[in-house]
Amino acid sequence: MNLSFFDQFSSPSLLGIPLILVATLLPALLLPSPNNRWIAGRLSTLQLWLINLITKQLMIPLDKKGHKWALILTSLMLFLLLTNLLGLLPYTFTPTTQLSMNLALAFPLWLATLLTGLRNQPSITLGHLLPEGTPTPLIPALILIETTSLLIRPLALGVRLTANLTAGHLLIQLISTATAALFSTMPAISFLTLIILFLLTILEVAVAMIQAYVFVLLLSLYLQENI
């Protein structure tokens, strides 16, 4: 029984071919394709409004030098948002529950922000490893601690996203299994668990949106430190 709960996190395959690539491309297929008209319909208007809102929120903590990252940050935000929300549908696979994929997104972008700082302002970037006014005996220990905290950032980004989505999916499956099992023996208890399941689903929708925003927002804050 315990293994069946975690089967939803295994990558589906067809004829031995993993289908995780199809799952990652699906969100892009749902977006309407651009055309020459200013407003092609209500869906395009909603899409432009959402992209504009996301871009404004992500660019607030950044200076003008960081606005050149708007395209990649907004695209990442939309990808994570749609992937997380589509994963809440029944009989679907959520690629962002895979730690390997989240680390593949977090590590290159974090490394790009770090290399940007080392190229543009190396003294300030390296100065973050040693706070001003540190006593001389504590300098080696603080440099080691700050370096470790710096290197652990991409791991924290990936683990945070994976853990929150995995925990939510497991809770939904556990409560839905209990609801189905109690339906024939204790209908009243089953109805109460169904209400809890409905509220938990709403909470998971919020968590899926918040985790996508937090992932990209932290990347933008790391970028702001290095520009």
Tab-separated table of C-alpha atoms in Angstrom:
chain	number	residue	atom	x	y	z
A	1	MET	CA	0.000	0.000	0.000
A	2	ASN	CA	2.821	2.421	0.821
A	3	LEU	CA	4.441	1.839	-2.536
A	4	SER	CA	1.225	2.601	-4.412
A	5	PHE	CA	1.085	6.061	-2.828
A	6	PHE	CA	4.442	6.922	-4.380
A	7	ASP	CA	3.701	5.449	-7.802
A	8	GLN	CA	2.284	8.810	-8.883
A	9	PHE	CA	5.760	10.343	-8.585
A	10	SER	CA	7.415	7.849	-10.959
A	11	SER	CA	7.924	9.130	-14.488
A	12	PRO	CA	5.410	7.513	-16.883
A	13	SER	CA	6.753	5.681	-19.888
A	14	LEU	CA	5.443	4.310	-23.159
A	15	LEU	CA	7.275	1.378	-24.740
A	16	GLY	CA	10.159	2.072	-22.374
A	17	ILE	CA	10.383	5.756	-23.409
A	18	PRO	CA	9.943	8.286	-20.536
A	19	LEU	CA	7.085	10.689	-21.159
A	20	ILE	CA	8.374	13.429	-18.862
A	21	LEU	CA	9.365	15.480	-21.937
A	22	VAL	CA	5.743	15.450	-23.116
A	23	ALA	CA	4.619	16.526	-19.653
A	24	THR	CA	7.027	19.472	-19.673
A	25	LEU	CA	5.945	20.591	-23.155
A	26	LEU	CA	2.218	20.432	-22.405
A	27	PRO	CA	2.008	23.821	-20.582
A	28	ALA	CA	3.487	25.591	-23.620
A	29	LEU	CA	0.883	24.007	-25.894
A	30	LEU	CA	-1.943	25.428	-23.777
A	31	LEU	CA	-0.870	29.034	-24.341
A	32	PRO	CA	-2.453	30.698	-27.390
A	33	SER	CA	-0.060	31.389	-30.231
A	34	PRO	CA	0.685	35.070	-30.993
A	35	ASN	CA	-0.574	36.753	-34.140
A	36	ASN	CA	-0.466	40.165	-35.804
A	37	ARG	CA	-3.593	41.529	-34.150
A	38	TRP	CA	-3.380	43.542	-30.922
A	39	ILE	CA	-6.208	41.635	-29.238
A	40	ALA	CA	-7.095	38.238	-30.679
A	41	GLY	CA	-9.738	37.338	-28.108
A	42	ARG	CA	-10.571	37.075	-24.446
A	43	LEU	CA	-8.035	34.306	-23.900
A	44	SER	CA	-5.217	36.380	-25.369
A	45	THR	CA	-6.296	39.386	-23.302
A	46	LEU	CA	-6.239	37.282	-20.147
A	47	GLN	CA	-2.847	35.894	-21.109
A	48	LEU	CA	-1.354	39.349	-21.666
A	49	TRP	CA	-2.821	40.618	-18.392
A	50	LEU	CA	-1.356	37.661	-16.476
A	51	ILE	CA	2.073	38.012	-18.084
A	52	ASN	CA	2.086	41.758	-17.387
A	53	LEU	CA	1.123	41.181	-13.733
A	54	ILE	CA	3.778	38.508	-13.227
A	55	THR	CA	6.464	40.616	-14.886
A	56	LYS	CA	5.676	43.636	-12.720
A	57	GLN	CA	5.814	41.584	-9.523
A	58	LEU	CA	9.120	39.960	-10.458
A	59	MET	CA	10.764	43.214	-11.531
A	60	ILE	CA	9.908	45.119	-8.318
A	61	PRO	CA	13.025	43.991	-6.362
A	62	LEU	CA	15.331	44.437	-9.384
A	63	ASP	CA	17.181	47.478	-10.660
A	64	LYS	CA	17.069	48.507	-14.300
A	65	LYS	CA	20.154	46.391	-14.963
A	66	GLY	CA	18.180	43.295	-14.003
A	67	HIS	CA	15.238	44.037	-16.288
A	68	LYS	CA	17.026	42.252	-19.117
A	69	TRP	CA	16.219	39.038	-17.195
A	70	ALA	CA	12.481	39.736	-17.426
A	71	LEU	CA	11.867	37.320	-20.301
A	72	ILE	CA	13.559	34.310	-18.735
A	73	LEU	CA	12.111	34.923	-15.264
A	74	THR	CA	8.568	35.423	-16.570
A	75	SER	CA	8.837	32.346	-18.796
A	76	LEU	CA	10.075	30.280	-15.855
A	77	MET	CA	7.242	31.580	-13.689
A	78	LEU	CA	4.589	30.664	-16.261
A	79	PHE	CA	6.143	27.238	-16.814
A	80	LEU	CA	6.226	26.384	-13.103
A	81	LEU	CA	2.752	27.807	-12.529
A	82	LEU	CA	1.097	25.839	-15.312
A	83	THR	CA	3.035	22.658	-14.525
A	84	ASN	CA	2.118	22.763	-10.847
A	85	LEU	CA	-1.561	23.458	-11.542
A	86	LEU	CA	-1.875	20.800	-14.247
A	87	GLY	CA	-0.365	18.276	-11.851
A	88	LEU	CA	-3.431	18.634	-9.603
A	89	LEU	CA	-5.696	17.171	-12.272
A	90	PRO	CA	-6.596	13.462	-11.875
A	91	TYR	CA	-4.409	10.924	-13.666
A	92	THR	CA	-1.723	13.461	-14.497
A	93	PHE	CA	2.008	13.531	-13.828
A	94	THR	CA	3.702	16.516	-12.199
A	95	PRO	CA	7.292	16.955	-13.460
A	96	THR	CA	8.067	19.465	-10.696
A	97	THR	CA	7.769	16.715	-8.081
A	98	GLN	CA	11.072	15.372	-9.433
A	99	LEU	CA	14.059	16.738	-7.520
A	100	SER	CA	16.346	16.188	-10.500
A	101	MET	CA	14.243	18.456	-12.699
A	102	ASN	CA	13.954	21.187	-10.067
A	103	LEU	CA	17.704	21.144	-9.509
A	104	ALA	CA	18.211	21.294	-13.275
A	105	LEU	CA	16.175	24.514	-13.262
A	106	ALA	CA	17.658	26.005	-10.099
A	107	PHE	CA	21.380	25.311	-10.479
A	108	PRO	CA	22.067	26.883	-13.916
A	109	LEU	CA	20.055	30.028	-13.131
A	110	TRP	CA	21.683	30.422	-9.706
A	111	LEU	CA	25.094	29.917	-11.287
A	112	ALA	CA	24.268	32.526	-13.944
A	113	THR	CA	23.411	35.091	-11.263
A	114	LEU	CA	26.632	34.295	-9.407
A	115	LEU	CA	28.801	34.549	-12.522
A	116	THR	CA	27.090	37.828	-13.398
A	117	GLY	CA	28.146	39.255	-10.047
A	118	LEU	CA	31.701	37.930	-10.326
A	119	ARG	CA	32.042	39.498	-13.764
A	120	ASN	CA	30.470	42.894	-13.083
A	121	GLN	CA	31.405	43.531	-9.442
A	122	PRO	CA	33.806	40.852	-8.157
A	123	SER	CA	34.869	42.720	-5.011
A	124	ILE	CA	31.273	43.294	-3.831
A	125	THR	CA	30.236	39.727	-4.650
A	126	LEU	CA	33.172	38.255	-2.753
A	127	GLY	CA	32.589	40.783	0.034
A	128	HIS	CA	29.257	39.090	0.801
A	129	LEU	CA	31.250	36.151	2.159
A	130	LEU	CA	32.634	38.279	4.999
A	131	PRO	CA	30.366	40.731	6.859
A	132	GLU	CA	31.878	44.089	7.703
A	133	GLY	CA	33.282	44.446	11.194
A	134	THR	CA	33.891	40.721	11.742
A	135	PRO	CA	36.447	39.973	14.497
A	136	THR	CA	39.692	38.572	13.125
A	137	PRO	CA	39.490	35.165	14.907
A	138	LEU	CA	36.036	34.535	13.398
A	139	ILE	CA	36.992	35.338	9.794
A	140	PRO	CA	37.837	31.744	8.672
A	141	ALA	CA	34.701	30.289	10.265
A	142	LEU	CA	32.400	32.987	8.827
A	143	ILE	CA	33.882	32.620	5.339
A	144	LEU	CA	33.237	28.876	5.519
A	145	ILE	CA	29.672	29.380	6.772
A	146	GLU	CA	28.827	32.040	4.167
A	147	THR	CA	30.333	29.941	1.377
A	148	THR	CA	28.279	26.933	2.456
A	149	SER	CA	25.094	29.006	2.616
A	150	LEU	CA	25.851	30.375	-0.847
A	151	LEU	CA	26.458	26.965	-2.393
A	152	ILE	CA	23.372	25.452	-0.795
A	153	ARG	CA	20.993	27.961	-2.385
A	154	PRO	CA	20.173	25.949	-5.533
A	155	LEU	CA	19.664	22.812	-3.427
A	156	ALA	CA	17.281	24.705	-1.150
A	157	LEU	CA	15.336	25.989	-4.172
A	158	GLY	CA	14.890	22.507	-5.612
A	159	VAL	CA	14.141	20.747	-2.332
A	160	ARG	CA	11.591	23.403	-1.260
A	161	LEU	CA	9.588	23.069	-4.466
A	162	THR	CA	9.799	19.265	-4.509
A	163	ALA	CA	8.897	18.791	-0.840
A	164	ASN	CA	5.878	21.109	-0.875
A	165	LEU	CA	4.347	19.602	-4.008
A	166	THR	CA	5.103	16.013	-2.966
A	167	ALA	CA	3.576	16.486	0.497
A	168	GLY	CA	0.433	18.012	-0.979
A	169	HIS	CA	-0.059	15.221	-3.500
A	170	LEU	CA	0.446	12.577	-0.819
A	171	LEU	CA	-2.095	14.223	1.490
A	172	ILE	CA	-4.671	14.419	-1.297
A	173	GLN	CA	-4.181	10.754	-2.166
A	174	LEU	CA	-4.323	9.628	1.481
A	175	ILE	CA	-7.524	11.546	2.222
A	176	SER	CA	-9.181	10.474	-1.042
A	177	THR	CA	-8.327	6.841	-0.268
A	178	ALA	CA	-9.829	7.203	3.211
A	179	THR	CA	-12.960	8.830	1.749
A	180	ALA	CA	-13.514	5.938	-0.651
A	181	ALA	CA	-12.815	3.306	2.019
A	182	LEU	CA	-15.235	4.838	4.567
A	183	PHE	CA	-18.065	5.467	2.099
A	184	SER	CA	-19.700	2.034	2.506
A	185	THR	CA	-19.191	1.633	6.272
A	186	MET	CA	-19.393	5.173	7.705
A	187	PRO	CA	-21.019	7.575	5.219
A	188	ALA	CA	-21.061	10.500	7.678
A	189	ILE	CA	-17.324	10.272	8.325
A	190	SER	CA	-16.759	9.816	4.607
A	191	PHE	CA	-18.681	13.036	3.910
A	192	LEU	CA	-16.551	14.924	6.430
A	193	THR	CA	-13.354	13.638	4.851
A	194	LEU	CA	-14.738	14.660	1.464
A	195	ILE	CA	-15.154	18.222	2.729
A	196	ILE	CA	-11.592	18.125	4.069
A	197	LEU	CA	-10.426	16.831	0.681
A	198	PHE	CA	-12.166	19.710	-1.091
A	199	LEU	CA	-10.581	22.291	1.218
A	200	LEU	CA	-7.191	20.622	0.862
A	201	THR	CA	-7.476	20.762	-2.917
A	202	ILE	CA	-8.119	24.514	-2.753
A	203	LEU	CA	-5.107	24.846	-0.452
A	204	GLU	CA	-2.948	22.875	-2.885
A	205	VAL	CA	-3.961	25.175	-5.730
A	206	ALA	CA	-2.730	28.089	-3.628
A	207	VAL	CA	0.460	26.195	-2.715
A	208	ALA	CA	1.154	25.418	-6.387
A	209	MET	CA	0.884	29.098	-7.267
A	210	ILE	CA	2.848	30.322	-4.244
A	211	GLN	CA	5.709	27.846	-4.712
A	212	ALA	CA	6.139	28.834	-8.350
A	213	TYR	CA	6.248	32.498	-7.324
A	214	VAL	CA	8.670	31.870	-4.434
A	215	PHE	CA	11.034	29.881	-6.671
A	216	VAL	CA	11.332	32.689	-9.224
A	217	LEU	CA	11.265	35.476	-6.609
A	218	LEU	CA	14.253	34.004	-4.776
A	219	LEU	CA	16.129	33.777	-8.060
A	220	SER	CA	15.386	37.445	-8.699
A	221	LEU	CA	16.649	38.325	-5.210
A	222	TYR	CA	19.852	36.369	-5.845
A	223	LEU	CA	20.180	38.307	-9.092
A	224	GLN	CA	19.702	41.630	-7.317
A	225	GLU	CA	22.630	40.826	-5.007
A	226	ASN	CA	24.931	40.470	-8.003
A	227	ILE	CA	24.014	43.406	-10.242
